[in-house]
PDB file of N, CA and C in Angstrom:
ATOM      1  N   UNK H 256     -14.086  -7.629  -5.557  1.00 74.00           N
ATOM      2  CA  UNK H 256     -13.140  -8.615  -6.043  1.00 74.00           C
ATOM      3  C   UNK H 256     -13.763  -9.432  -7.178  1.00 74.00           C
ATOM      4  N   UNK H 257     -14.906  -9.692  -7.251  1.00 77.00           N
ATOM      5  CA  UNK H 257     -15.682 -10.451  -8.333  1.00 77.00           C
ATOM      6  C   UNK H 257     -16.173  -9.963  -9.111  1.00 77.00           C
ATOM      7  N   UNK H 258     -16.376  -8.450  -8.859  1.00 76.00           N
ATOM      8  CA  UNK H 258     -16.590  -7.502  -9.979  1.00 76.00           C
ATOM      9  C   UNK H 258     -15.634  -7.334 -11.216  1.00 76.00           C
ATOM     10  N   UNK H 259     -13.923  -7.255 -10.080  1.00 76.00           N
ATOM     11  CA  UNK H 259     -12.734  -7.297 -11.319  1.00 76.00           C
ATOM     12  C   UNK H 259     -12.716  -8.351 -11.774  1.00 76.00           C
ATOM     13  N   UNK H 260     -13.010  -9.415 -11.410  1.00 74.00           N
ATOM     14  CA  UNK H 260     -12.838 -10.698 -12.322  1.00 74.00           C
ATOM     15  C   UNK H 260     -14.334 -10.999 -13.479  1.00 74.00           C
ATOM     16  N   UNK H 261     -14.816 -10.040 -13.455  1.00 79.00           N
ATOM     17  CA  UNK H 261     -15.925 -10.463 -14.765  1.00 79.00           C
ATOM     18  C   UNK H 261     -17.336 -10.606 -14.411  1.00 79.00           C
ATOM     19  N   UNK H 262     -17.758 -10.437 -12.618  1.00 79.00           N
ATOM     20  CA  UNK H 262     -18.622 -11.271 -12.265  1.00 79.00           C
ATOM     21  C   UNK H 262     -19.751  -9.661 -11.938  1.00 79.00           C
ATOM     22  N   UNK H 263     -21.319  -9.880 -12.299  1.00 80.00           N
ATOM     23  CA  UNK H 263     -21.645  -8.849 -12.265  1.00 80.00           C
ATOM     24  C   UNK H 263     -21.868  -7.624 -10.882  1.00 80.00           C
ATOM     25  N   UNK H 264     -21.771  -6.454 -11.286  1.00 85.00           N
ATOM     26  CA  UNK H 264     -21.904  -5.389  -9.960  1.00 85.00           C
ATOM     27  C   UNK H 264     -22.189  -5.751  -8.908  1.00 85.00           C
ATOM     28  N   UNK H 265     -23.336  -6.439  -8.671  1.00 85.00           N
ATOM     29  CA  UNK H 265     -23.817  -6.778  -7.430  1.00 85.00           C
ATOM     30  C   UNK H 265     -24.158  -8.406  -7.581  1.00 85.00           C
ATOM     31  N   UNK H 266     -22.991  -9.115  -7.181  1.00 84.00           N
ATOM     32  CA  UNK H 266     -23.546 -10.498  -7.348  1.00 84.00           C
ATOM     33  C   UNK H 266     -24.244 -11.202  -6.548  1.00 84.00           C
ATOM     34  N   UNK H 267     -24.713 -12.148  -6.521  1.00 88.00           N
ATOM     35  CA  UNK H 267     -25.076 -13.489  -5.410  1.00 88.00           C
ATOM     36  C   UNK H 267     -24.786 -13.294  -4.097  1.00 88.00           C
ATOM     37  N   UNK H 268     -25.557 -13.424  -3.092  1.00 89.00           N
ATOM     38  CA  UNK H 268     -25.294 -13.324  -1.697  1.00 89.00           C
ATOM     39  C   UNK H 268     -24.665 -14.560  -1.218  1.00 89.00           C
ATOM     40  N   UNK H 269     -25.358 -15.328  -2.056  1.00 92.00           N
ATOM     41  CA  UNK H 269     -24.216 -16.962  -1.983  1.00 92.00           C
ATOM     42  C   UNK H 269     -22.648 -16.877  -2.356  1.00 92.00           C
ATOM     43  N   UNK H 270     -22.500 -16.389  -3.351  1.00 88.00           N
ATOM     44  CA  UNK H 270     -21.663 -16.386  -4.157  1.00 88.00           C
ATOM     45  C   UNK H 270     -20.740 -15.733  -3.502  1.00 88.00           C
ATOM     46  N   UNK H 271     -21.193 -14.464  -2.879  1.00 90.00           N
ATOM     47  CA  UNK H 271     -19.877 -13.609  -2.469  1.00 90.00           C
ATOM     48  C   UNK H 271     -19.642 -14.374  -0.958  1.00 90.00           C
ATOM     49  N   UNK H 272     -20.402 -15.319  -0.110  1.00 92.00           N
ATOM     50  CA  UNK H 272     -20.281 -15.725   1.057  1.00 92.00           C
ATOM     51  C   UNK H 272     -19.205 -17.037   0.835  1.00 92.00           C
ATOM     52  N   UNK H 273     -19.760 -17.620  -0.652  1.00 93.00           N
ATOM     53  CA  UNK H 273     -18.462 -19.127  -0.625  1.00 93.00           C
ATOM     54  C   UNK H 273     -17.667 -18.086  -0.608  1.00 93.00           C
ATOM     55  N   UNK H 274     -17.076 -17.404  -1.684  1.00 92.00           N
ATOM     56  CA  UNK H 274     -15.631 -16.731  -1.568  1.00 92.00           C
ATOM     57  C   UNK H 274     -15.348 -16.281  -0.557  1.00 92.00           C
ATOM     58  N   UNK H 275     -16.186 -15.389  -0.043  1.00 94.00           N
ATOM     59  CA  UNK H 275     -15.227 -14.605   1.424  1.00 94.00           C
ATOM     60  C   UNK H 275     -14.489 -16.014   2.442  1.00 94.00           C
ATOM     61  N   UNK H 276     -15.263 -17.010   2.405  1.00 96.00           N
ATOM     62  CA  UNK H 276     -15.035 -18.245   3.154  1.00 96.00           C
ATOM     63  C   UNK H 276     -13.648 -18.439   2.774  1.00 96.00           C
ATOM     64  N   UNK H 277     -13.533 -19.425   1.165  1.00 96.00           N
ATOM     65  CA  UNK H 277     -12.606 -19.168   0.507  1.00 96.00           C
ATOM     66  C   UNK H 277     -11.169 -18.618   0.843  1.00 96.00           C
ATOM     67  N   UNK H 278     -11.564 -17.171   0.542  1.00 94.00           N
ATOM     68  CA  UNK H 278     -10.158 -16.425   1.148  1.00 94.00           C
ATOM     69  C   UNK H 278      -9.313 -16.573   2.315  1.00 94.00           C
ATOM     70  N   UNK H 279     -10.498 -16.242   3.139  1.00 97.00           N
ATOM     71  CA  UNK H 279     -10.085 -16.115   4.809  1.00 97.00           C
ATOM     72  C   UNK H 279      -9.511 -17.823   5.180  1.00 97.00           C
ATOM     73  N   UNK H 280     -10.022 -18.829   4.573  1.00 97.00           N
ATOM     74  CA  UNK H 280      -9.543 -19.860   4.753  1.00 97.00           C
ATOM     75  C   UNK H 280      -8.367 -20.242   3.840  1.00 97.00           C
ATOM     76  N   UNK H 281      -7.618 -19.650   3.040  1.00 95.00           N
ATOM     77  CA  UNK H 281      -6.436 -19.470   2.486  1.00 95.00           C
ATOM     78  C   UNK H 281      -5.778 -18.652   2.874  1.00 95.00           C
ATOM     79  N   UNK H 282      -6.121 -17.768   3.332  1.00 94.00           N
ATOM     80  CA  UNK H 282      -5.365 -16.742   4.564  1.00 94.00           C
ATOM     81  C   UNK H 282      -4.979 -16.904   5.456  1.00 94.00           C
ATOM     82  N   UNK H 283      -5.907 -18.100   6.330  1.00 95.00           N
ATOM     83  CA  UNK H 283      -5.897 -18.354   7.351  1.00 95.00           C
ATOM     84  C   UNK H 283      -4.791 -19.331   7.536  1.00 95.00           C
ATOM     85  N   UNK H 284      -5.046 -20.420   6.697  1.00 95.00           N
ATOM     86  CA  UNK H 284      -3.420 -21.930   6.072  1.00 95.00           C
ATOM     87  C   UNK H 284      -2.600 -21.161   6.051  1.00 95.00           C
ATOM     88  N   UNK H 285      -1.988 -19.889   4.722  1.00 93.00           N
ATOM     89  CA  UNK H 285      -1.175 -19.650   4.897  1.00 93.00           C
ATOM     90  C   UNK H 285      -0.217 -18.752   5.430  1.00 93.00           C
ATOM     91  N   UNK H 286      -1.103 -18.029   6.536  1.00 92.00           N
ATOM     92  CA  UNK H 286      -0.810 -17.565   7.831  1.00 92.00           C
ATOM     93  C   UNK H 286      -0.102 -18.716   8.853  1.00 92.00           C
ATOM     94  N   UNK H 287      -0.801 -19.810   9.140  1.00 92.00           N
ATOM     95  CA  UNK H 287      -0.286 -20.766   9.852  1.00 92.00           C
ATOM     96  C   UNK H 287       1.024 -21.806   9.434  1.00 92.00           C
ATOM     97  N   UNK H 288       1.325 -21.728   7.937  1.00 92.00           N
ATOM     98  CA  UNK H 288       2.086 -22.216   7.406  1.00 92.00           C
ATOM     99  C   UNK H 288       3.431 -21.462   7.670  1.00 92.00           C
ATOM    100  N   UNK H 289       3.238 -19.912   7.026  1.00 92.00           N
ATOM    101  CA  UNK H 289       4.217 -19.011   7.336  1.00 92.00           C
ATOM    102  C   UNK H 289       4.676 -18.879   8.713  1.00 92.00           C
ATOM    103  N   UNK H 290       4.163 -19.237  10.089  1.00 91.00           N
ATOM    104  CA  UNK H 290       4.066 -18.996  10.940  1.00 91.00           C
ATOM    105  C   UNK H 290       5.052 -20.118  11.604  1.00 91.00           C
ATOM    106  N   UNK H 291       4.619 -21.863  10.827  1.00 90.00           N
ATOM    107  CA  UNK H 291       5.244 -22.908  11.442  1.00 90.00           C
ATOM    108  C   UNK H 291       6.682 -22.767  10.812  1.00 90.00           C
ATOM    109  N   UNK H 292       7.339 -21.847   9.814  1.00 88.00           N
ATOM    110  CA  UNK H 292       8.283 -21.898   9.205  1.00 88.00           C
ATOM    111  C   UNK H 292       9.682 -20.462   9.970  1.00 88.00           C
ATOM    112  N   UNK H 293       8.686 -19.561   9.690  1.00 79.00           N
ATOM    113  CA  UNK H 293       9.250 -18.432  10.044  1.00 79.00           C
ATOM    114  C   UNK H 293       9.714 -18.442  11.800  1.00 79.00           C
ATOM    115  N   UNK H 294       9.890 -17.520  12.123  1.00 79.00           N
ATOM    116  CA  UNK H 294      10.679 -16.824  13.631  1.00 79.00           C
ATOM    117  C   UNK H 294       9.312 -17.347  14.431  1.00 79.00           C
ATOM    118  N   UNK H 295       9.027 -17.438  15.261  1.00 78.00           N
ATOM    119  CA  UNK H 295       8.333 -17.860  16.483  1.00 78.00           C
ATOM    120  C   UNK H 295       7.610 -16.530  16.783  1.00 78.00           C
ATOM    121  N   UNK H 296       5.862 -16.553  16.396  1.00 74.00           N
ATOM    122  CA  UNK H 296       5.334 -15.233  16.515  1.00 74.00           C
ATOM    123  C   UNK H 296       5.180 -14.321  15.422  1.00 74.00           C
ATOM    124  N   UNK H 297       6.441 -14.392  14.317  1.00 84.00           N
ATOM    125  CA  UNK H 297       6.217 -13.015  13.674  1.00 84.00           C
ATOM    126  C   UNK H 297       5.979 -13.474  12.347  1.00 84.00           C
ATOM    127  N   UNK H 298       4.713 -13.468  11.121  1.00 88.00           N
ATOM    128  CA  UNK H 298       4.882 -13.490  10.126  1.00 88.00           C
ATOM    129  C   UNK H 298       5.865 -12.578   9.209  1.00 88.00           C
ATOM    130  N   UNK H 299       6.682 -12.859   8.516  1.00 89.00           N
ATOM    131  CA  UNK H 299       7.340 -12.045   7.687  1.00 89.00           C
ATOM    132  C   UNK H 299       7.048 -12.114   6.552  1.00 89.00           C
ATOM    133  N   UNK H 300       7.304 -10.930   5.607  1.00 90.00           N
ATOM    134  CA  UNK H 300       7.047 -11.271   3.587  1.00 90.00           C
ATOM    135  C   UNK H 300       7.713 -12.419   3.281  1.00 90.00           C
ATOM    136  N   UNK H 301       9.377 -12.489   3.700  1.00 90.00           N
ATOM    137  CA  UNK H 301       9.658 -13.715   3.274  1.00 90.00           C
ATOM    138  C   UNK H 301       9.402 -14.852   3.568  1.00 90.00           C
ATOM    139  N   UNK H 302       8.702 -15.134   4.462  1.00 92.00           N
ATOM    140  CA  UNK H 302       7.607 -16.424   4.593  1.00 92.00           C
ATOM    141  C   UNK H 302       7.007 -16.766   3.627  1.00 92.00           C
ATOM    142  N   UNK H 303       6.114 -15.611   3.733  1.00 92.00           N
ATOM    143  CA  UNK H 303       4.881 -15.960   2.596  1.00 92.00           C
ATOM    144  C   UNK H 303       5.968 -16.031   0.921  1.00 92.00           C
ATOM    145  N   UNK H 304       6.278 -15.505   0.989  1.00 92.00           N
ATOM    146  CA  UNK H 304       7.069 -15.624  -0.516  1.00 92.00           C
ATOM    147  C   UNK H 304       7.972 -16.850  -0.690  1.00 92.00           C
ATOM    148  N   UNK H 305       8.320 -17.659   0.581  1.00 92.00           N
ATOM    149  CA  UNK H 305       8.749 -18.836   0.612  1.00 92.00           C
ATOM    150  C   UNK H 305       7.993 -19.606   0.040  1.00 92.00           C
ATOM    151  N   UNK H 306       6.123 -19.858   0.781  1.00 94.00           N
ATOM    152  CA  UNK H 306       5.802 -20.551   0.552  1.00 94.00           C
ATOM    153  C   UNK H 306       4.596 -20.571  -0.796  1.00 94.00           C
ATOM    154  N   UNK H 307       4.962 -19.483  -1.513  1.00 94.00           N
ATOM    155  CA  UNK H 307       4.203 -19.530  -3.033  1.00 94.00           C
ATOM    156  C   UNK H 307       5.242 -19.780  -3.833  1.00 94.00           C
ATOM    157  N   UNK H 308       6.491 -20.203  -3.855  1.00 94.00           N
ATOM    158  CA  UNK H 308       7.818 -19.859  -4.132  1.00 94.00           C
ATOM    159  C   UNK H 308       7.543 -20.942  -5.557  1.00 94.00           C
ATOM    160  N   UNK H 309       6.692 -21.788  -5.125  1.00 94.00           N
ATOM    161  CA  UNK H 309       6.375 -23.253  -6.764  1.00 94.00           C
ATOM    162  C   UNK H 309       5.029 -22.915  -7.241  1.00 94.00           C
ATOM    163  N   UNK H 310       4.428 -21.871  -6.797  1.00 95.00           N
ATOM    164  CA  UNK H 310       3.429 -20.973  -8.018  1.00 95.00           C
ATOM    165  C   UNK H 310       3.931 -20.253  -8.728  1.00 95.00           C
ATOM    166  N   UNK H 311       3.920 -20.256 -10.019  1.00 95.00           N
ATOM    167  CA  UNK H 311       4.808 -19.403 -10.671  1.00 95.00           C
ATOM    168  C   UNK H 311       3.714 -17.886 -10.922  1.00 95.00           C
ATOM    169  N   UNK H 312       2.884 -18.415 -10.558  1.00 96.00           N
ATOM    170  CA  UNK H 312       1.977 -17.059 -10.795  1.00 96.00           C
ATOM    171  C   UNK H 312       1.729 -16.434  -9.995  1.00 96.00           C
ATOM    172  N   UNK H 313       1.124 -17.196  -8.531  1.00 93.00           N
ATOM    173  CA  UNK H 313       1.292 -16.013  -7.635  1.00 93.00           C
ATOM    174  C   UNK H 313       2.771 -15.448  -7.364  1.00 93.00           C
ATOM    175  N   UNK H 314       3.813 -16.323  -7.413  1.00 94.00           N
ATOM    176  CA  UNK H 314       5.050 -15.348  -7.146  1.00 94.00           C
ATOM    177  C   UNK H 314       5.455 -14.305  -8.194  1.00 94.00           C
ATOM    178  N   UNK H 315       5.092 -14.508  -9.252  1.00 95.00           N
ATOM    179  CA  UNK H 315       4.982 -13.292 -10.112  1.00 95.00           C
ATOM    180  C   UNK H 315       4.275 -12.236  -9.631  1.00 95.00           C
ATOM    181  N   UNK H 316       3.175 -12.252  -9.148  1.00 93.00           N
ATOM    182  CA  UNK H 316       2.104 -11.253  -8.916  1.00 93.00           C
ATOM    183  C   UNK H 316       3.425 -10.584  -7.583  1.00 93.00           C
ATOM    184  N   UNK H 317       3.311 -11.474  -6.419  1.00 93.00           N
ATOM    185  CA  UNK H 317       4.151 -11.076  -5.416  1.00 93.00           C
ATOM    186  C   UNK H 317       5.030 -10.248  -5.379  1.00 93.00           C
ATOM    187  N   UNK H 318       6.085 -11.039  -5.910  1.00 93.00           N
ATOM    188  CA  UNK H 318       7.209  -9.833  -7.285  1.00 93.00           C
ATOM    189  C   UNK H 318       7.072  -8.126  -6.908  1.00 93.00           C
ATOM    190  N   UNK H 319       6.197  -8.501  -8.314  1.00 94.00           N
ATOM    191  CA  UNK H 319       5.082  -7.008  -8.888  1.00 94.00           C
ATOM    192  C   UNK H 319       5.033  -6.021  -8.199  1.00 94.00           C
ATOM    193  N   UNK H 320       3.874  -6.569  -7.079  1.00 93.00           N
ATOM    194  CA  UNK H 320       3.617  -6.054  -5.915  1.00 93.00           C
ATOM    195  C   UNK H 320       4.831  -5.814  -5.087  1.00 93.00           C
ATOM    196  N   UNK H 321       5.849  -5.890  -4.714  1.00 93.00           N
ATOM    197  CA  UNK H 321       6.775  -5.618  -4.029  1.00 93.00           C
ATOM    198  C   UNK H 321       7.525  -4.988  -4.389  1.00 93.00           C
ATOM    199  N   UNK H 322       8.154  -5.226  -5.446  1.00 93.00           N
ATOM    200  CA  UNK H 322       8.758  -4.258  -6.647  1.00 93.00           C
ATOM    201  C   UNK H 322       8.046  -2.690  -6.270  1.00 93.00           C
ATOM    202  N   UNK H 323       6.646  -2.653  -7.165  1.00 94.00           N
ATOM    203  CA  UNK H 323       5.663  -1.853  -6.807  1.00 94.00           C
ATOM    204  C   UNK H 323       6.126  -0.730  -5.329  1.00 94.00           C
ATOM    205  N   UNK H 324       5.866  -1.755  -4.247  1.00 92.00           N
ATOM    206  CA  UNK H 324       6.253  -1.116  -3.062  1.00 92.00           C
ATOM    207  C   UNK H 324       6.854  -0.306  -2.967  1.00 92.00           C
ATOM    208  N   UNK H 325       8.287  -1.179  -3.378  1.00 92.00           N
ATOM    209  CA  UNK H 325       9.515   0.032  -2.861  1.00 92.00           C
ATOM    210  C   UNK H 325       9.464   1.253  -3.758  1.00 92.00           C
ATOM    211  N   UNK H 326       9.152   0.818  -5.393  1.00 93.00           N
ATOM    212  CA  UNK H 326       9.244   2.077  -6.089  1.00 93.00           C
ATOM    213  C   UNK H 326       7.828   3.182  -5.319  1.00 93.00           C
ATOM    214  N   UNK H 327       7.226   2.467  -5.045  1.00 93.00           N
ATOM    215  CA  UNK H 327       5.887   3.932  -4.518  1.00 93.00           C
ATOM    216  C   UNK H 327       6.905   4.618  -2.859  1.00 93.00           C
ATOM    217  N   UNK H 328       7.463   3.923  -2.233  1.00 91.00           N
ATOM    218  CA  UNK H 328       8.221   4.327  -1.323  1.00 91.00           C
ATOM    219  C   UNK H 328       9.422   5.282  -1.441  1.00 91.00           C
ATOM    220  N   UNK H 329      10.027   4.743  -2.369  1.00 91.00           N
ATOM    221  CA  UNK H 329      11.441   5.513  -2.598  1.00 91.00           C
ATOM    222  C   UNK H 329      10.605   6.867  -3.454  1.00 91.00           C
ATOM    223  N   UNK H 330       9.418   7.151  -3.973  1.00 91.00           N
ATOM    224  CA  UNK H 330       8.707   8.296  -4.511  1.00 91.00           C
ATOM    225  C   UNK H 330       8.354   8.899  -3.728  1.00 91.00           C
ATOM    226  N   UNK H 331       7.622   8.038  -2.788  1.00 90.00           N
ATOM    227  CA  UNK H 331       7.430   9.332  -1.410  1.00 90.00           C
ATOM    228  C   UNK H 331       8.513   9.862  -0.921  1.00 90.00           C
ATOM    229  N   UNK H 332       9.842   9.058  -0.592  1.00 89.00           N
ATOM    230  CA  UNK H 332      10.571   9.509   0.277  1.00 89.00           C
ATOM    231  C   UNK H 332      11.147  10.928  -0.622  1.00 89.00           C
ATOM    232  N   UNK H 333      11.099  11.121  -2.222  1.00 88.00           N
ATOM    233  CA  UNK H 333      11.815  12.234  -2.794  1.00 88.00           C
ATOM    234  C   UNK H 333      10.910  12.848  -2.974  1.00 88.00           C
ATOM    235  N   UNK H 334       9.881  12.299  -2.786  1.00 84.00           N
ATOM    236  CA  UNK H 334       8.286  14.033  -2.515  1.00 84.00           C
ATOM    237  C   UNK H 334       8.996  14.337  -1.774  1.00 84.00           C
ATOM    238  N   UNK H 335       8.910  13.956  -0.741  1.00 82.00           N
ATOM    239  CA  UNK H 335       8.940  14.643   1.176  1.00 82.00           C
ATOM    240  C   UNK H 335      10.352  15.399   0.890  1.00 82.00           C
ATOM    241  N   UNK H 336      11.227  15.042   0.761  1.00 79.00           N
ATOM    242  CA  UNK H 336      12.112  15.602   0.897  1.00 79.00           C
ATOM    243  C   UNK H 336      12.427  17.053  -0.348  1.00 79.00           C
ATOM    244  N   UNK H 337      12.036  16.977  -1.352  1.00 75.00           N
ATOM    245  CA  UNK H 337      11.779  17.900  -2.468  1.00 75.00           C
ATOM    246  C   UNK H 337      10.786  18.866  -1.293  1.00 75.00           C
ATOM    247  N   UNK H 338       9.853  18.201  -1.072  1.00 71.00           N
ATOM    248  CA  UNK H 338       8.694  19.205  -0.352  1.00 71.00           C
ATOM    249  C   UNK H 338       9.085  19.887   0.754  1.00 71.00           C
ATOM    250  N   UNK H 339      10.230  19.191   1.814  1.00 66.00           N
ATOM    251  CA  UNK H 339      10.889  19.810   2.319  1.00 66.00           C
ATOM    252  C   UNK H 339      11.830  20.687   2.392  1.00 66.00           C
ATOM    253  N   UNK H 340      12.164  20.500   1.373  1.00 64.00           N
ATOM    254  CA  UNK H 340      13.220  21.681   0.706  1.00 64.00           C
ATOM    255  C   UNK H 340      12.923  23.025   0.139  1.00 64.00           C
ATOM    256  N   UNK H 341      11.688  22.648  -0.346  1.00 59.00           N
ATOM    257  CA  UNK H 341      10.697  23.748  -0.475  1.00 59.00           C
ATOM    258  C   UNK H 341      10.153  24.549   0.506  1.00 59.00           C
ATOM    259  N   UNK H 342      10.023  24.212   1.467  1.00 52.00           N
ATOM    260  CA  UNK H 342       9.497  24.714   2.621  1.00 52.00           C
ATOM    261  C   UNK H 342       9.931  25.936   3.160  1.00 52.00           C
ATOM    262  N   UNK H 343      11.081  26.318   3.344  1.00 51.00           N
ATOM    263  CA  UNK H 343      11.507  27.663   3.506  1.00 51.00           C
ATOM    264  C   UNK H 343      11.195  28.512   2.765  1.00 51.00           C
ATOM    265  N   UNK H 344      11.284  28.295   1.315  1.00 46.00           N
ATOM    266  CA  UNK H 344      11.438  29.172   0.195  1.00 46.00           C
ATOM    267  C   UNK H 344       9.652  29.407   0.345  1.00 46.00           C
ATOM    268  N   UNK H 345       8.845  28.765   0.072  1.00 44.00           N
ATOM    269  CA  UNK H 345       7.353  28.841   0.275  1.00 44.00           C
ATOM    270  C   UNK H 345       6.459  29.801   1.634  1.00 44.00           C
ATOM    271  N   UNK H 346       7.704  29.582   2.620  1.00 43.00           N
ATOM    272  CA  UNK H 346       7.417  30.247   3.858  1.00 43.00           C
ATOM    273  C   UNK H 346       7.391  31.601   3.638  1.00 43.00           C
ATOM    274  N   UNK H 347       8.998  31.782   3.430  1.00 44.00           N
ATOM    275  CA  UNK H 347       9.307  33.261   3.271  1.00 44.00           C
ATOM    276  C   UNK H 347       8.540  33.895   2.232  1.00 44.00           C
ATOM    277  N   UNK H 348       8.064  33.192   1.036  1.00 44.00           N
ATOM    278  CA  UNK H 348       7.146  33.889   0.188  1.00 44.00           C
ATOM    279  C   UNK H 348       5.545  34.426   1.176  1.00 44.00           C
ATOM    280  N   UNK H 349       4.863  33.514   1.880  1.00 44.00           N
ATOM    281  CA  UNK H 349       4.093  33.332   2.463  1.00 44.00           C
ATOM    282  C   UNK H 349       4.016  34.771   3.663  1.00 44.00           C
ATOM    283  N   UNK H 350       5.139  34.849   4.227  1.00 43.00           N
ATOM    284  CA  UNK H 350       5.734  35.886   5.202  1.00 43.00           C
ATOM    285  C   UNK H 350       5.467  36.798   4.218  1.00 43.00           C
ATOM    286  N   UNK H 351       6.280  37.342   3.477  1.00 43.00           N
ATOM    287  CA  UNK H 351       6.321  38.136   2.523  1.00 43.00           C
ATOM    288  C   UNK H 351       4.872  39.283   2.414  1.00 43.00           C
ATOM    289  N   UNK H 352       4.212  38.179   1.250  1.00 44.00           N
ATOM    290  CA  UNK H 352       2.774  38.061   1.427  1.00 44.00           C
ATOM    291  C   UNK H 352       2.352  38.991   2.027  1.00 44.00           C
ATOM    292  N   UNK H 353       2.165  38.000   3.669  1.00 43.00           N
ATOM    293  CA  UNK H 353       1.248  38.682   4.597  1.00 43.00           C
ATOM    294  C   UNK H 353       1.878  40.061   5.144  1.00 43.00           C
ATOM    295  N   UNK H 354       3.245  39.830   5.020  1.00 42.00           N
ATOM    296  CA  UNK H 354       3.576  41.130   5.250  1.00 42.00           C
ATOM    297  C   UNK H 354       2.952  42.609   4.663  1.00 42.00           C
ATOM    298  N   UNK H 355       2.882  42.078   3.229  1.00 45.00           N
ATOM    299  CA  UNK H 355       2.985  43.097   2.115  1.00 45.00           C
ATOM    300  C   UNK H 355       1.227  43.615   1.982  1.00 45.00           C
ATOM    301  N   UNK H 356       0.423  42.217   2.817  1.00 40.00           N
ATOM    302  CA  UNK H 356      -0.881  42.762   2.844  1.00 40.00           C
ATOM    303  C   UNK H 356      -1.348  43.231   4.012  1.00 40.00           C
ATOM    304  N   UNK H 357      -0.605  43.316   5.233  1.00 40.00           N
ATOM    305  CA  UNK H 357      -0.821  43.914   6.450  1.00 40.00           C
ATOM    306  C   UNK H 357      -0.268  45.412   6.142  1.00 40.00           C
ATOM    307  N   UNK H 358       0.681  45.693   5.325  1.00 40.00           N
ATOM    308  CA  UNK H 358       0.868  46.930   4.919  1.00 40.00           C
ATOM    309  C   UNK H 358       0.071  47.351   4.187  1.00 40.00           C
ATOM    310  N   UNK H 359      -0.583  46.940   3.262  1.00 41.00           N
ATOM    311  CA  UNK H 359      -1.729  47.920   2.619  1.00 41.00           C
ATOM    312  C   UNK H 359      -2.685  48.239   3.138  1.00 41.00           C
ATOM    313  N   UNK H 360      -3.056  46.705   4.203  1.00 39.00           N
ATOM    314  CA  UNK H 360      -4.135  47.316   4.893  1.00 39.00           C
ATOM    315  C   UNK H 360      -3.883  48.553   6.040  1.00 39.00           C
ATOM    316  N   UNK H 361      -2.727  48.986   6.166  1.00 39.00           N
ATOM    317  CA  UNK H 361      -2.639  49.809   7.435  1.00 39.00           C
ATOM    318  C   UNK H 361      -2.916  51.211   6.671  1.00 39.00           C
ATOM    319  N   UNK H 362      -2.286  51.289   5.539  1.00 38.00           N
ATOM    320  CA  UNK H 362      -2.010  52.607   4.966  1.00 38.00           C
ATOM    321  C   UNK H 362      -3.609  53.139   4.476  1.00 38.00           C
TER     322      UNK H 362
END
């Protein structure tokens, strides 16, 4: 994480210990924040996106990232299904195949 931001390969053992602190203790708030707002028990995205909702930057990033999501999702879902569709046609070639090489080998 401090590498992408500019900071060198292997930094400070200090350095990377404030941050990890850092995080987990902003993780940790706004875990508990999302938590006092949302359903009883369940963090949801729209929690957390509630409560960055007057950062204009992290909710941009948020956005992004979600946006992001669904488009990498709705891509898998037309792999799989392209790939599934394929599947017969690939088989029977496959059958084929082995057919056509269990016959040479017999002869």
């Amino acid at each position: 994480m401090m590498y992408g931001f500019g900071d060198d390969q292997n930094p400070y053992t200090e350095s990377v210990d404030i941050l990890e602190d850092l995080v987990i203790e902003f993780i940790t708030e706004m875990t508990h924040k999302a938590m006092s707002i949302g359903r009883q028990g369940r963090v949801q995205v729209e929690d957390m996106v509630f409560l960055i909702r007057k950062d204009p930057r992290k909710f941009a990033r948020v956005k992004d990232l979600l946006t992001m999501n669904e488009e990498l999702k709705r891509a898998r879902k037309a792999f799989d299904e392209a790939n599934y569709a394929s599947t017969p046609y690939v088989l029977s070639e496959m059958s084929l195949f082995s057919m056509e090489t269990i016959y040479i080998y017999f002869l």
